[in-house]
mmCIF file of C-alpha atoms and ligand atoms in Angstrom:
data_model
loop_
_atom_site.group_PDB
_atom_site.id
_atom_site.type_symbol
_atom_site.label_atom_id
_atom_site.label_comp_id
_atom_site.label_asym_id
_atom_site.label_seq_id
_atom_site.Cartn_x
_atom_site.Cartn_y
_atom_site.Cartn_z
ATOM 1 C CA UNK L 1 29.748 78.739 -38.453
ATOM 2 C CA UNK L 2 33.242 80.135 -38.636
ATOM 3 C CA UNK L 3 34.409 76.905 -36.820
ATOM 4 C CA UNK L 4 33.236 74.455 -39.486
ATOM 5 C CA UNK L 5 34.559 76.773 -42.204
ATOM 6 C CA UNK L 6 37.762 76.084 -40.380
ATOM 7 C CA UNK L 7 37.794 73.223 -40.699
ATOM 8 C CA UNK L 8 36.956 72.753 -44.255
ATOM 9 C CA UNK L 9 39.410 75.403 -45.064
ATOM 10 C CA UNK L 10 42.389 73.266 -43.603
ATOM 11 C CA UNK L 11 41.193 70.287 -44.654
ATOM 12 C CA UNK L 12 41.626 71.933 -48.485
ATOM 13 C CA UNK L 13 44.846 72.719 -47.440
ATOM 14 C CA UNK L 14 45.907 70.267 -46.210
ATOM 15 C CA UNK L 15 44.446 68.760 -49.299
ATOM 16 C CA UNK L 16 46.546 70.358 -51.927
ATOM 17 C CA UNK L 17 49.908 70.313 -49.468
ATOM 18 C CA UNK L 18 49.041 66.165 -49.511
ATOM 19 C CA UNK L 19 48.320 66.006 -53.528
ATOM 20 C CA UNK L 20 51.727 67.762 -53.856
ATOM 21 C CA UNK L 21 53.772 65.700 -51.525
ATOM 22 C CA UNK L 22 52.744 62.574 -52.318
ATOM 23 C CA UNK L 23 53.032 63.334 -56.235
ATOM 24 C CA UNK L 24 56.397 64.404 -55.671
ATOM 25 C CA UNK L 25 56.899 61.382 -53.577
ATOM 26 C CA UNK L 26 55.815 59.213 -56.654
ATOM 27 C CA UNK L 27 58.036 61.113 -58.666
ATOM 28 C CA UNK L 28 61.296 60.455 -56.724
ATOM 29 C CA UNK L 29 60.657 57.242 -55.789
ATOM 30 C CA UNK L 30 60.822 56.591 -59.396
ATOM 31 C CA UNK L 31 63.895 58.202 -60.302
ATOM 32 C CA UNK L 32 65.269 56.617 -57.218
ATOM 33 C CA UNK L 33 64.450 53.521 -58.306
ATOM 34 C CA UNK L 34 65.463 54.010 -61.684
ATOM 35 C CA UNK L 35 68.233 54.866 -61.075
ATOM 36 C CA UNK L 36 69.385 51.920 -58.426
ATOM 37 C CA UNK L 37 68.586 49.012 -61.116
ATOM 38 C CA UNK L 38 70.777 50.738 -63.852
ATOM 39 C CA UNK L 39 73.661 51.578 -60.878
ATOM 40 C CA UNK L 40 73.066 47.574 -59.882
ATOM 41 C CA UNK L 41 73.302 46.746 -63.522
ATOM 42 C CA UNK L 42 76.526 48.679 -63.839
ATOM 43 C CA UNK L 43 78.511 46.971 -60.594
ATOM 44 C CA UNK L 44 77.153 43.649 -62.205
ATOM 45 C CA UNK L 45 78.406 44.094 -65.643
ATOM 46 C CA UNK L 46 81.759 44.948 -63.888
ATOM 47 C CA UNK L 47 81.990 42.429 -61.551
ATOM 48 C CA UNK L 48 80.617 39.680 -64.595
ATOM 49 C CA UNK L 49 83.769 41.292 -66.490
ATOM 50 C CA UNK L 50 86.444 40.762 -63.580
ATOM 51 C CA UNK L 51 85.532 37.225 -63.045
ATOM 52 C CA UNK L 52 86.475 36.275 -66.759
ATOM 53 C CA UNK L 53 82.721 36.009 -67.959
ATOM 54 C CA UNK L 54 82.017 32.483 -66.284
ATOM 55 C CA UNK L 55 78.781 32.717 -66.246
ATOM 56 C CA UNK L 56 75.903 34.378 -69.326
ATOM 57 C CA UNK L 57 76.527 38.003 -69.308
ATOM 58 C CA UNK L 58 74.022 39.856 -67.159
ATOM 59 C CA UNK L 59 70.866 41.650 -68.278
ATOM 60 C CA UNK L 60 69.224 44.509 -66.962
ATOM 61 C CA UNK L 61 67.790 43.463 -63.473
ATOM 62 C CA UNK L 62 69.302 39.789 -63.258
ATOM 63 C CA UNK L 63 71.681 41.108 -60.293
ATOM 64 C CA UNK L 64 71.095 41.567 -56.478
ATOM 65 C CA UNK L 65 67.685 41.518 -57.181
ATOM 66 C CA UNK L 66 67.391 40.960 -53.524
ATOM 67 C CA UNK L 67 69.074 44.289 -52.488
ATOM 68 C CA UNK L 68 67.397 45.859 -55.650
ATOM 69 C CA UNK L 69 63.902 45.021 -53.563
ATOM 70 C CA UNK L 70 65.829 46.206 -50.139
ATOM 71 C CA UNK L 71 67.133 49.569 -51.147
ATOM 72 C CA UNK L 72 63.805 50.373 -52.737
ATOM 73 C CA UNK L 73 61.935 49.164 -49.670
ATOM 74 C CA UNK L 74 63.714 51.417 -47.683
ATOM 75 C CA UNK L 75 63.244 54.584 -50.125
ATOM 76 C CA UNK L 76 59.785 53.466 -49.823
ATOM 77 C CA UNK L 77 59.316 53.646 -46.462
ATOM 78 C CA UNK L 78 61.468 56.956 -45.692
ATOM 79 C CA UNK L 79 59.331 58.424 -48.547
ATOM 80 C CA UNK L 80 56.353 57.049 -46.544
ATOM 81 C CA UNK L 81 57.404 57.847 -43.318
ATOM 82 C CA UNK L 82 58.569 61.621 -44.667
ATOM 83 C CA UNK L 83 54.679 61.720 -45.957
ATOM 84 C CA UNK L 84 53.248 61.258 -42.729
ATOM 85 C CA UNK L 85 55.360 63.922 -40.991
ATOM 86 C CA UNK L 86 53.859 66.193 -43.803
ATOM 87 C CA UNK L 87 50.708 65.269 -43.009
ATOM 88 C CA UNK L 88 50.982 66.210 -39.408
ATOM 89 C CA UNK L 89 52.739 69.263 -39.526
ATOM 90 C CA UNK L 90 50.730 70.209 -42.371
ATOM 91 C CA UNK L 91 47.342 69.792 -41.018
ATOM 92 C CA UNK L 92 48.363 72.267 -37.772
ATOM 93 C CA UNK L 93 49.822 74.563 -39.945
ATOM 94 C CA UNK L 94 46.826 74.563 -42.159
ATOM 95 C CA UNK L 95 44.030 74.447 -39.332
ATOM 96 C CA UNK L 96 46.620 77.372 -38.077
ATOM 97 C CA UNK L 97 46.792 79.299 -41.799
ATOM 98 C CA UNK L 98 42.748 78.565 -41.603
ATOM 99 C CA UNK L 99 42.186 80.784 -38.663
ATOM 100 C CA UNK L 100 44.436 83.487 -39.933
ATOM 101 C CA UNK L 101 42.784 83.756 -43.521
ATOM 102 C CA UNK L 102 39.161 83.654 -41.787
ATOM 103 C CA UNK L 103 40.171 86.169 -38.852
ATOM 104 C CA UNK L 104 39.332 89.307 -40.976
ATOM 105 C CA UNK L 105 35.804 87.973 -42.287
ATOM 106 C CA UNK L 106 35.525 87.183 -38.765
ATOM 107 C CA UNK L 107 35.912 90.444 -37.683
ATOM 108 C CA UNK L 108 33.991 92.243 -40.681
ATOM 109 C CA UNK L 109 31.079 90.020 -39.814
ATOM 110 C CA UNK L 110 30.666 90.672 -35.902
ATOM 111 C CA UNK L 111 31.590 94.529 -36.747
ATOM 112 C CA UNK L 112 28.289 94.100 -39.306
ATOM 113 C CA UNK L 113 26.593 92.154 -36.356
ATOM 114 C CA UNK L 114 27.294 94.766 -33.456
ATOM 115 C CA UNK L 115 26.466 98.385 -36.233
ATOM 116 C CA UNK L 116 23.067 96.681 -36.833
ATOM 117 C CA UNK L 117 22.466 95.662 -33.099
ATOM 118 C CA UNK L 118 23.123 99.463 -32.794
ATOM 119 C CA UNK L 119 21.376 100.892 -35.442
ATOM 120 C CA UNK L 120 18.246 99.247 -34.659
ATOM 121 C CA UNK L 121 18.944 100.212 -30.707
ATOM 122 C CA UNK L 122 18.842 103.843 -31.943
ATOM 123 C CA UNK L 123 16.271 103.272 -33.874
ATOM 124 C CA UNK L 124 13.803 101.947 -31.504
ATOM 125 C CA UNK L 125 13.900 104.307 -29.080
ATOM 126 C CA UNK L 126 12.545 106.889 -30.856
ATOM 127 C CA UNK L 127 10.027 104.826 -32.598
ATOM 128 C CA UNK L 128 8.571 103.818 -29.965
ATOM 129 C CA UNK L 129 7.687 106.756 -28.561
ATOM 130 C CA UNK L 130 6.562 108.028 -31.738
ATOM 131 C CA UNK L 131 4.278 104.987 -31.931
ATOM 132 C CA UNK L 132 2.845 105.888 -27.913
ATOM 133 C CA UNK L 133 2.324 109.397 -28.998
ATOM 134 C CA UNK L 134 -0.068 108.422 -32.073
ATOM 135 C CA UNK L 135 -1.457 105.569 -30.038
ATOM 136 C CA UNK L 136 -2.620 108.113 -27.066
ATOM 137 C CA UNK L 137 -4.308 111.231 -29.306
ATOM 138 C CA UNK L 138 -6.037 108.406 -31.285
ATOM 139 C CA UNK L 139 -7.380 106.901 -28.290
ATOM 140 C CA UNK L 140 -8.758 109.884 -26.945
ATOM 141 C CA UNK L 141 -11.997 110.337 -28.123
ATOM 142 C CA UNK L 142 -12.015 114.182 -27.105
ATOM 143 C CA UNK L 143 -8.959 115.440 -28.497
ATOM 144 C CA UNK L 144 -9.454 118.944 -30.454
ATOM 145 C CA UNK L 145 -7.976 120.297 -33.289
ATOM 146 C CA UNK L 146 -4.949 122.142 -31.755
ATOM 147 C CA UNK L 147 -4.016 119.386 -29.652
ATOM 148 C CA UNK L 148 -4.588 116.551 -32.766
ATOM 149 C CA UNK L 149 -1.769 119.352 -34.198
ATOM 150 C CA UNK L 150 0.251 119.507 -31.350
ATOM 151 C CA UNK L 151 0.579 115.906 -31.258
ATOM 152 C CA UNK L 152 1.183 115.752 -34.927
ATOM 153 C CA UNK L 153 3.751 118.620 -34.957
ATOM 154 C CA UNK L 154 5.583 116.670 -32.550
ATOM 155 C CA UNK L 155 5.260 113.540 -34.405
ATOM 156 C CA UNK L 156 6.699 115.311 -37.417
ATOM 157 C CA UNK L 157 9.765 116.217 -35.297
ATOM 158 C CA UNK L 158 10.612 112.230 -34.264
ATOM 159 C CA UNK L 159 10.202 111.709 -37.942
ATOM 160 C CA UNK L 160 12.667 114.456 -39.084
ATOM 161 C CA UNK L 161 15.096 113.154 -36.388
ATOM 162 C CA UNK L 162 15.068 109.761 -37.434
ATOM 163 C CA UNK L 163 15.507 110.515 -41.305
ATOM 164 C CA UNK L 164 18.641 112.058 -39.958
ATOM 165 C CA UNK L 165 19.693 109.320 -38.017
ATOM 166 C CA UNK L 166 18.865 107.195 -40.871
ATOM 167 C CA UNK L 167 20.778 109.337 -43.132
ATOM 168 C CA UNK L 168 23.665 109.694 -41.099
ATOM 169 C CA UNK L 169 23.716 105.474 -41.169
ATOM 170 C CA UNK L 170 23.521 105.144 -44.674
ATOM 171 C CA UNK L 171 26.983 107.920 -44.870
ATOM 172 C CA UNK L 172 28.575 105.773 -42.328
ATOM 173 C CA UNK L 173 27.997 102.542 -44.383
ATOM 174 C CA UNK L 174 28.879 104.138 -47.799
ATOM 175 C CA UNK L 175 32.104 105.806 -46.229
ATOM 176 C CA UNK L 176 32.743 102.580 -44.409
ATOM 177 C CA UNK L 177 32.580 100.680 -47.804
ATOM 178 C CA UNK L 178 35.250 102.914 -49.058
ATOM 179 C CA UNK L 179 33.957 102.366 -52.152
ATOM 180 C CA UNK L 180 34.504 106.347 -53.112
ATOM 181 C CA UNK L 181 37.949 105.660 -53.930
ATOM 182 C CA UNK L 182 36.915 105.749 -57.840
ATOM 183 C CA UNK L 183 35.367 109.266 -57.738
ATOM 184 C CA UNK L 184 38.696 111.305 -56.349
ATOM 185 C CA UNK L 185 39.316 113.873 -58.162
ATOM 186 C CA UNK L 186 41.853 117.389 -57.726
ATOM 187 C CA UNK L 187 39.935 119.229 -54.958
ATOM 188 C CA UNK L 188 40.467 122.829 -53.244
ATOM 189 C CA UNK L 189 40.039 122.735 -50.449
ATOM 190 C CA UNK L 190 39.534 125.939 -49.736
ATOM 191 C CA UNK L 191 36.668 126.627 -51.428
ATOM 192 C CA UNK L 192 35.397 123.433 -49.855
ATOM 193 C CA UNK L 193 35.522 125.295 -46.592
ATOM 194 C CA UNK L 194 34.395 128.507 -48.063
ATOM 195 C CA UNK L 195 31.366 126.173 -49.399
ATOM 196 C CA UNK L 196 30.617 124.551 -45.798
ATOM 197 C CA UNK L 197 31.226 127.729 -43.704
ATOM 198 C CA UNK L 198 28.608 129.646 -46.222
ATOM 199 C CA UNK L 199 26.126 126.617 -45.138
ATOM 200 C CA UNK L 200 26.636 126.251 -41.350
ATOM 201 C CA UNK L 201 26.465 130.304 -41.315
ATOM 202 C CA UNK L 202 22.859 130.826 -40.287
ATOM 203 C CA UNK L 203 23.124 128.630 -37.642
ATOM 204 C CA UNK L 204 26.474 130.510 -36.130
ATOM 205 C CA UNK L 205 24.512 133.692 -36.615
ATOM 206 C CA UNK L 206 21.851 132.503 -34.886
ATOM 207 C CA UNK L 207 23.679 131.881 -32.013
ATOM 208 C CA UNK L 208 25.445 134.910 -32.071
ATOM 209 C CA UNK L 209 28.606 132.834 -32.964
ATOM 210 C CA UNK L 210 31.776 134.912 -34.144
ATOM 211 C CA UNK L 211 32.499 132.573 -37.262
ATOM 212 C CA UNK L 212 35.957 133.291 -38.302
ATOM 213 C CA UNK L 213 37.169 131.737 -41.620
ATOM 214 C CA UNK L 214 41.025 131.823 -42.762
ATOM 215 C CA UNK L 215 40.982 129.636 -46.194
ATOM 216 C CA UNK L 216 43.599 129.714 -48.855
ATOM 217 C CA UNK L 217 44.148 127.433 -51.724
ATOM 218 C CA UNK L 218 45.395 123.816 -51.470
ATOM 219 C CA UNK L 219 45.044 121.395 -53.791
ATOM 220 C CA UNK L 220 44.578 117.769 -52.799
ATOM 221 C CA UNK L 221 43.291 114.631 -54.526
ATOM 222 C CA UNK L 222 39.402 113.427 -53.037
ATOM 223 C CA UNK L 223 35.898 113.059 -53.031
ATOM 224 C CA UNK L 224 34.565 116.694 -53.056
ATOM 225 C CA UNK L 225 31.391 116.094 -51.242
ATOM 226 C CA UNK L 226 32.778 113.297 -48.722
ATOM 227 C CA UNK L 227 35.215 116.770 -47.627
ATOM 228 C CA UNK L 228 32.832 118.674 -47.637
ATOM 229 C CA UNK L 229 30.625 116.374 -45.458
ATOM 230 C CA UNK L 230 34.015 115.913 -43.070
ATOM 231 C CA UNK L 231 34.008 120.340 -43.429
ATOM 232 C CA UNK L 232 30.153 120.556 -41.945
ATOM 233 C CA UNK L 233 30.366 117.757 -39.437
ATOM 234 C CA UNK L 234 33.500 119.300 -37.748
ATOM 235 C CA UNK L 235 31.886 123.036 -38.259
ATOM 236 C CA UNK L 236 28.258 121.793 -36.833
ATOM 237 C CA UNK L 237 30.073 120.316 -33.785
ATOM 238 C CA UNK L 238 31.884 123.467 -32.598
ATOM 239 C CA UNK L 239 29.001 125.675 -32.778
ATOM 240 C CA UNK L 240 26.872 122.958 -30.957
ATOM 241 C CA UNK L 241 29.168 122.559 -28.488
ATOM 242 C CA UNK L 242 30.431 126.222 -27.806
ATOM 243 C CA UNK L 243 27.914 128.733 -26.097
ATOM 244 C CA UNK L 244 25.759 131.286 -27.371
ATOM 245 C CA UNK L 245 28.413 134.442 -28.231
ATOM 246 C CA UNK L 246 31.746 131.745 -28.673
ATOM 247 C CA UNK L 247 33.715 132.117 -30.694
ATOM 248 C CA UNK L 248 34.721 129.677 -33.704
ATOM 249 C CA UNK L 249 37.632 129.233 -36.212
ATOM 250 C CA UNK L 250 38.318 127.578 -39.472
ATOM 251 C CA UNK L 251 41.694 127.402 -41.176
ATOM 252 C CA UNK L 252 43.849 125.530 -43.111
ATOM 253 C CA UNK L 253 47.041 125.534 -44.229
ATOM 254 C CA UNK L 254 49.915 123.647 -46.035
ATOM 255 C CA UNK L 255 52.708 121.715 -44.566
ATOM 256 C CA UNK L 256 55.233 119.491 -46.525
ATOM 257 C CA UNK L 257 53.173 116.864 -48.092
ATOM 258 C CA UNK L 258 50.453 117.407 -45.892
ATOM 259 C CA UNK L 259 47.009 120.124 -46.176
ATOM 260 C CA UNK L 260 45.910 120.638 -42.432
ATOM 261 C CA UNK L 261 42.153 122.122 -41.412
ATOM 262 C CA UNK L 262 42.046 123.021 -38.384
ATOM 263 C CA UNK L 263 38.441 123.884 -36.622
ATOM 264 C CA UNK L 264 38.887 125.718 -33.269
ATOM 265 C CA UNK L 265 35.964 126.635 -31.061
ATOM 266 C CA UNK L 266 35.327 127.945 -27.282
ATOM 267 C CA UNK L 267 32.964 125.833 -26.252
ATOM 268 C CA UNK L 268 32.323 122.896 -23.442
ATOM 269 C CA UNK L 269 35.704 120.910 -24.072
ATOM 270 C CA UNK L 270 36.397 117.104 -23.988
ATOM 271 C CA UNK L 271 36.971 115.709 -21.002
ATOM 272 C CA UNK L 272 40.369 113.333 -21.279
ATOM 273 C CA UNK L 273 38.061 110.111 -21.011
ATOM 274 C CA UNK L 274 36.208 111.039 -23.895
ATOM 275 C CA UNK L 275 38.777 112.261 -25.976
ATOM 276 C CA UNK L 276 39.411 108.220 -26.250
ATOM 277 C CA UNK L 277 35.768 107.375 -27.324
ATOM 278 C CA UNK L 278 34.408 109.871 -29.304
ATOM 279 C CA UNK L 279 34.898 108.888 -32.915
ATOM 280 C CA UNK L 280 33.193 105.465 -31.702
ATOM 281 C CA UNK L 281 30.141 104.962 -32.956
ATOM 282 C CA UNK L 282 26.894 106.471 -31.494
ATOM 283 C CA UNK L 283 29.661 107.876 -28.397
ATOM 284 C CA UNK L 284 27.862 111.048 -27.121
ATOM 285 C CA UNK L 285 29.924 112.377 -24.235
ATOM 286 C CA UNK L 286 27.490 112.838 -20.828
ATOM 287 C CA UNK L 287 28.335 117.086 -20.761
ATOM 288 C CA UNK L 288 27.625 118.095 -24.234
ATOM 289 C CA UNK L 289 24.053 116.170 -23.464
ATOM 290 C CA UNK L 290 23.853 117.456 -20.096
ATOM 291 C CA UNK L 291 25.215 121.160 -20.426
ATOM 292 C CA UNK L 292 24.211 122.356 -24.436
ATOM 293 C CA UNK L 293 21.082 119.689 -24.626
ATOM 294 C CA UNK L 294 22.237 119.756 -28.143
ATOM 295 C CA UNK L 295 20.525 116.878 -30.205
ATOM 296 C CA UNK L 296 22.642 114.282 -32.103
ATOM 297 C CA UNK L 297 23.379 110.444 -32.650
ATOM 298 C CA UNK L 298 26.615 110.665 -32.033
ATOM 299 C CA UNK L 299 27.315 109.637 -35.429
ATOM 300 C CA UNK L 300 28.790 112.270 -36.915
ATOM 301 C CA UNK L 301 32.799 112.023 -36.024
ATOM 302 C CA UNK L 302 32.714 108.443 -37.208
ATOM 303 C CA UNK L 303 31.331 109.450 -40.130
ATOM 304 C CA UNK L 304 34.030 112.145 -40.338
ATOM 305 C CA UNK L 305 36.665 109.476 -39.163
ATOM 306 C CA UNK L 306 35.927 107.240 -42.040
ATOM 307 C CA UNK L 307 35.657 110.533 -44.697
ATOM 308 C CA UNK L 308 39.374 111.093 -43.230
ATOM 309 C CA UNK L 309 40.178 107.031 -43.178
ATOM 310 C CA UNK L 310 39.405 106.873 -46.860
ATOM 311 C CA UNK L 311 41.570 110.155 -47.573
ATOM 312 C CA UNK L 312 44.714 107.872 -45.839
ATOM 313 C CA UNK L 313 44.549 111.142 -43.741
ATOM 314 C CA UNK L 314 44.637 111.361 -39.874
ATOM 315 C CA UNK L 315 42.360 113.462 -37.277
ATOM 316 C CA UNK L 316 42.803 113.992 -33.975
ATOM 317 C CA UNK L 317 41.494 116.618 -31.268
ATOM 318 C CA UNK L 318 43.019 118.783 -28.913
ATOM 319 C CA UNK L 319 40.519 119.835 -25.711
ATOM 320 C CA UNK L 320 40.329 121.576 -22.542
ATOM 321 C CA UNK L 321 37.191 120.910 -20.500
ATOM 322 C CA UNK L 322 34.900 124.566 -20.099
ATOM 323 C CA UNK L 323 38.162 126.179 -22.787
ATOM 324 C CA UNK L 324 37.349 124.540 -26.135
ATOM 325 C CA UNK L 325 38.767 122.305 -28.392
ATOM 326 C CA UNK L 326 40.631 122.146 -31.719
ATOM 327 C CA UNK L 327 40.062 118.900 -34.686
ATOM 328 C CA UNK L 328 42.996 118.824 -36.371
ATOM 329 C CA UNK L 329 43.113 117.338 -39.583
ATOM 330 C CA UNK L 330 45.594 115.975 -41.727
ATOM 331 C CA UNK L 331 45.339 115.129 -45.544
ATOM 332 C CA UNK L 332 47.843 113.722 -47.513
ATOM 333 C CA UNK L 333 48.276 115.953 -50.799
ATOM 334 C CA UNK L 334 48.553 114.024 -54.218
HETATM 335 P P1 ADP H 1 26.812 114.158 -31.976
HETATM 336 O O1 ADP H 1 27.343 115.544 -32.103
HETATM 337 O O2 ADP H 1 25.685 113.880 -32.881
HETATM 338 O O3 ADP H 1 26.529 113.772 -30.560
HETATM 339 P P2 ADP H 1 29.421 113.334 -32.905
HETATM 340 O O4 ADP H 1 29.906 111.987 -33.319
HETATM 341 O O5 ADP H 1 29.542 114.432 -33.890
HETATM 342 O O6 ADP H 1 27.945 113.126 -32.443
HETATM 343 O O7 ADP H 1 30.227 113.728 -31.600
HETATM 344 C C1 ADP H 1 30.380 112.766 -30.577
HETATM 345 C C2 ADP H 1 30.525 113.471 -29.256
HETATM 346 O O8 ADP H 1 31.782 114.173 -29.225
HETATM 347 C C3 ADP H 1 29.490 114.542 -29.001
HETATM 348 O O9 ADP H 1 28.329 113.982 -28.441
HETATM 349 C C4 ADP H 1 30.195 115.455 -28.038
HETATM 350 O O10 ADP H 1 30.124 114.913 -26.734
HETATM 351 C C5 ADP H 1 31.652 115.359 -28.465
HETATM 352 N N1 ADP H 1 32.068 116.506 -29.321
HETATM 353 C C6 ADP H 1 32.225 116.506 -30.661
HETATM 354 N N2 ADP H 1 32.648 117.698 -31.093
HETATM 355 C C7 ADP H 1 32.778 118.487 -30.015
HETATM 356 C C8 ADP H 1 33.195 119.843 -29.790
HETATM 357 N N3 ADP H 1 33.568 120.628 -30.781
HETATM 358 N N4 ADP H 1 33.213 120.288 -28.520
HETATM 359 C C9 ADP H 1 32.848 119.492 -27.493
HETATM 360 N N5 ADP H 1 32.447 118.218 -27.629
HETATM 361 C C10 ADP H 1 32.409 117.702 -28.863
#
């Protein structure tokens, strides 16, 4: 597909480089010529003059007409020839300028290609066991009452799951889009922290989680709920990922031109390897699964990378396997 748009693309190109040339080919040969017949009149008119007017005084095109035709052959054919190497180079240079133009669309299309081969990978999985489940307890003809609400208890569970997961792909599109850039506005965010912390505080509590919160005023220009989305994913994740009685931090503070949250925690670490990987897409690292059993898509840091993307901010992470780790981020302020 992206071959024969190539190709059409140079040949339109190529196309308005040939319209140009050969217009401004017509052009000179013109003037050119123009401007040989009045020269040839001139040297005749002299020459007529020097010779003591033998013969009828010359008009306009009565002299060399012979080299007249020459000279304009030749401009002719340079012009012709010049064309042609025009043509060539052009139509390189424009199958070249082609590829160049396309290579984003390209690249926007296969990204759209390999998020929905994803997606509906993710997807899948968990409906089809949903499906199985429903499909056995209808099939048995003996099933009671509490198992009928065991099965549909657990049923309801897949279903929660996957509205997050469908959810979390709808944030990663809209962020993605970047189309948020019309709704910034002066934000604090401070009390954007103070807002998140005040939401992800049950579930700190709950693990007996020492949730420690240094906020203090700093202005900077955004989308209010797209921070405080970046606030809870980066919250959510440390108390996930750090053991029952950790401990986790939330500051931020203001340097030069730049507000900087940072979200400590005591918890599993990142192992160097994925450090590299985990604001990919659907990247869950094999420990957090293995050692906290802590359910996720792995979409939430690439839904916090884009939040950050769109803020022409920067995030990075600091980790120690079995010590913790620290997201650092950085916002530009207005
Ligand atoms: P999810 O948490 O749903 O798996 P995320 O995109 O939020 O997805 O995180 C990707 C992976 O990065 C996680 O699966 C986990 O392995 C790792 N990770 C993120 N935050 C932390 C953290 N604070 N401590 C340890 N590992 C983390």
């Amino acid at each position: 597909m992206f071959k024969k748009a190539r190709i059409k693309l140079s040949i339109m190109y190529l196309a308005i480089v040939m319209a140009i040339s050969v217009s401004f080919s017509v052009f000179i040969y013109r003037i050119v010529s123009f401007e040989i017949r009045s020269r040839m009149f001139e040297i005749g008119s002299r020459l007529y003059i020097r010779q003591g007017g033998f013969s009828a005084p010359p008009e306009q095109g009565m002299f060399f007409v012979e080299d007249i035709k020459e000279t304009e052959n030749k401009v002719l054919f340079v012009l012709i020839y010049t064309n042609i190497i025009i043509l060539t180079l052009t139509s390189f240079a424009a199958y070249l300028l082609a590829g160049i133009t396309l290579r984003p669309i390209e690249e926007a299309m296969e990204e759209q290609k390999r998020f929905i081969a994803d997606a509906s990978h993710e997807l899948k999985t968990p409906l089809t066991a949903l499906q199985t489940s429903i499909e056995v307890a209808l099939r048995d003809k003996k099933i009671n009452l509490k198992e009928a609400l065991f099965t549909l208890n657990d049923s309801l569970k897949d279903v929660k799951s996957l509205t997050i997961l469908t959810n979390d792909l709808l944030s990663l599109t809209r962020y993605q889009q970047n189309g948020l850039k019309e709704s910034f506005q002066k934000v604090n965010l401070g009390l954007v922290i103070d807002e998140s912390v005040a939401k992800i505080l049950p579930i700190a509590k709950n693990k007996k989680i020492n949730l420690k919160v240094d906020s203090s005023d700093s202005i900077i220009k955004g989308n209010r709920e797209s921070l405080a989305k970046l606030v809870t994913i980066l919250l959510d994740n440390a108390i996930k990922y750090t053991p029952e009685k950790g401990r986790v931090e939330i500051e931020n503070v203001t340097r030069g031109r730049s507000a900087i949250i940072r979200i400590i925690d005591s918890g599993i670490g990142i192992s160097k390897k994925d450090v590299q990987e985990i604001f990919e897409r659907f990247y869950r690292a094999d420990a957090s699964r293995s050692k906290t059993k802590a359910a996720g898509f792995g979409l939430g840091l690439s839904i916090a990378k884009s939040i950050v993307d769109i803020h022409k901010g920067s995030i990075d992470v600091e980790s120690e396997v079995g010590r913790g780790s620290t997201f650092i981020v950085k916002l530009p302020i207005e």
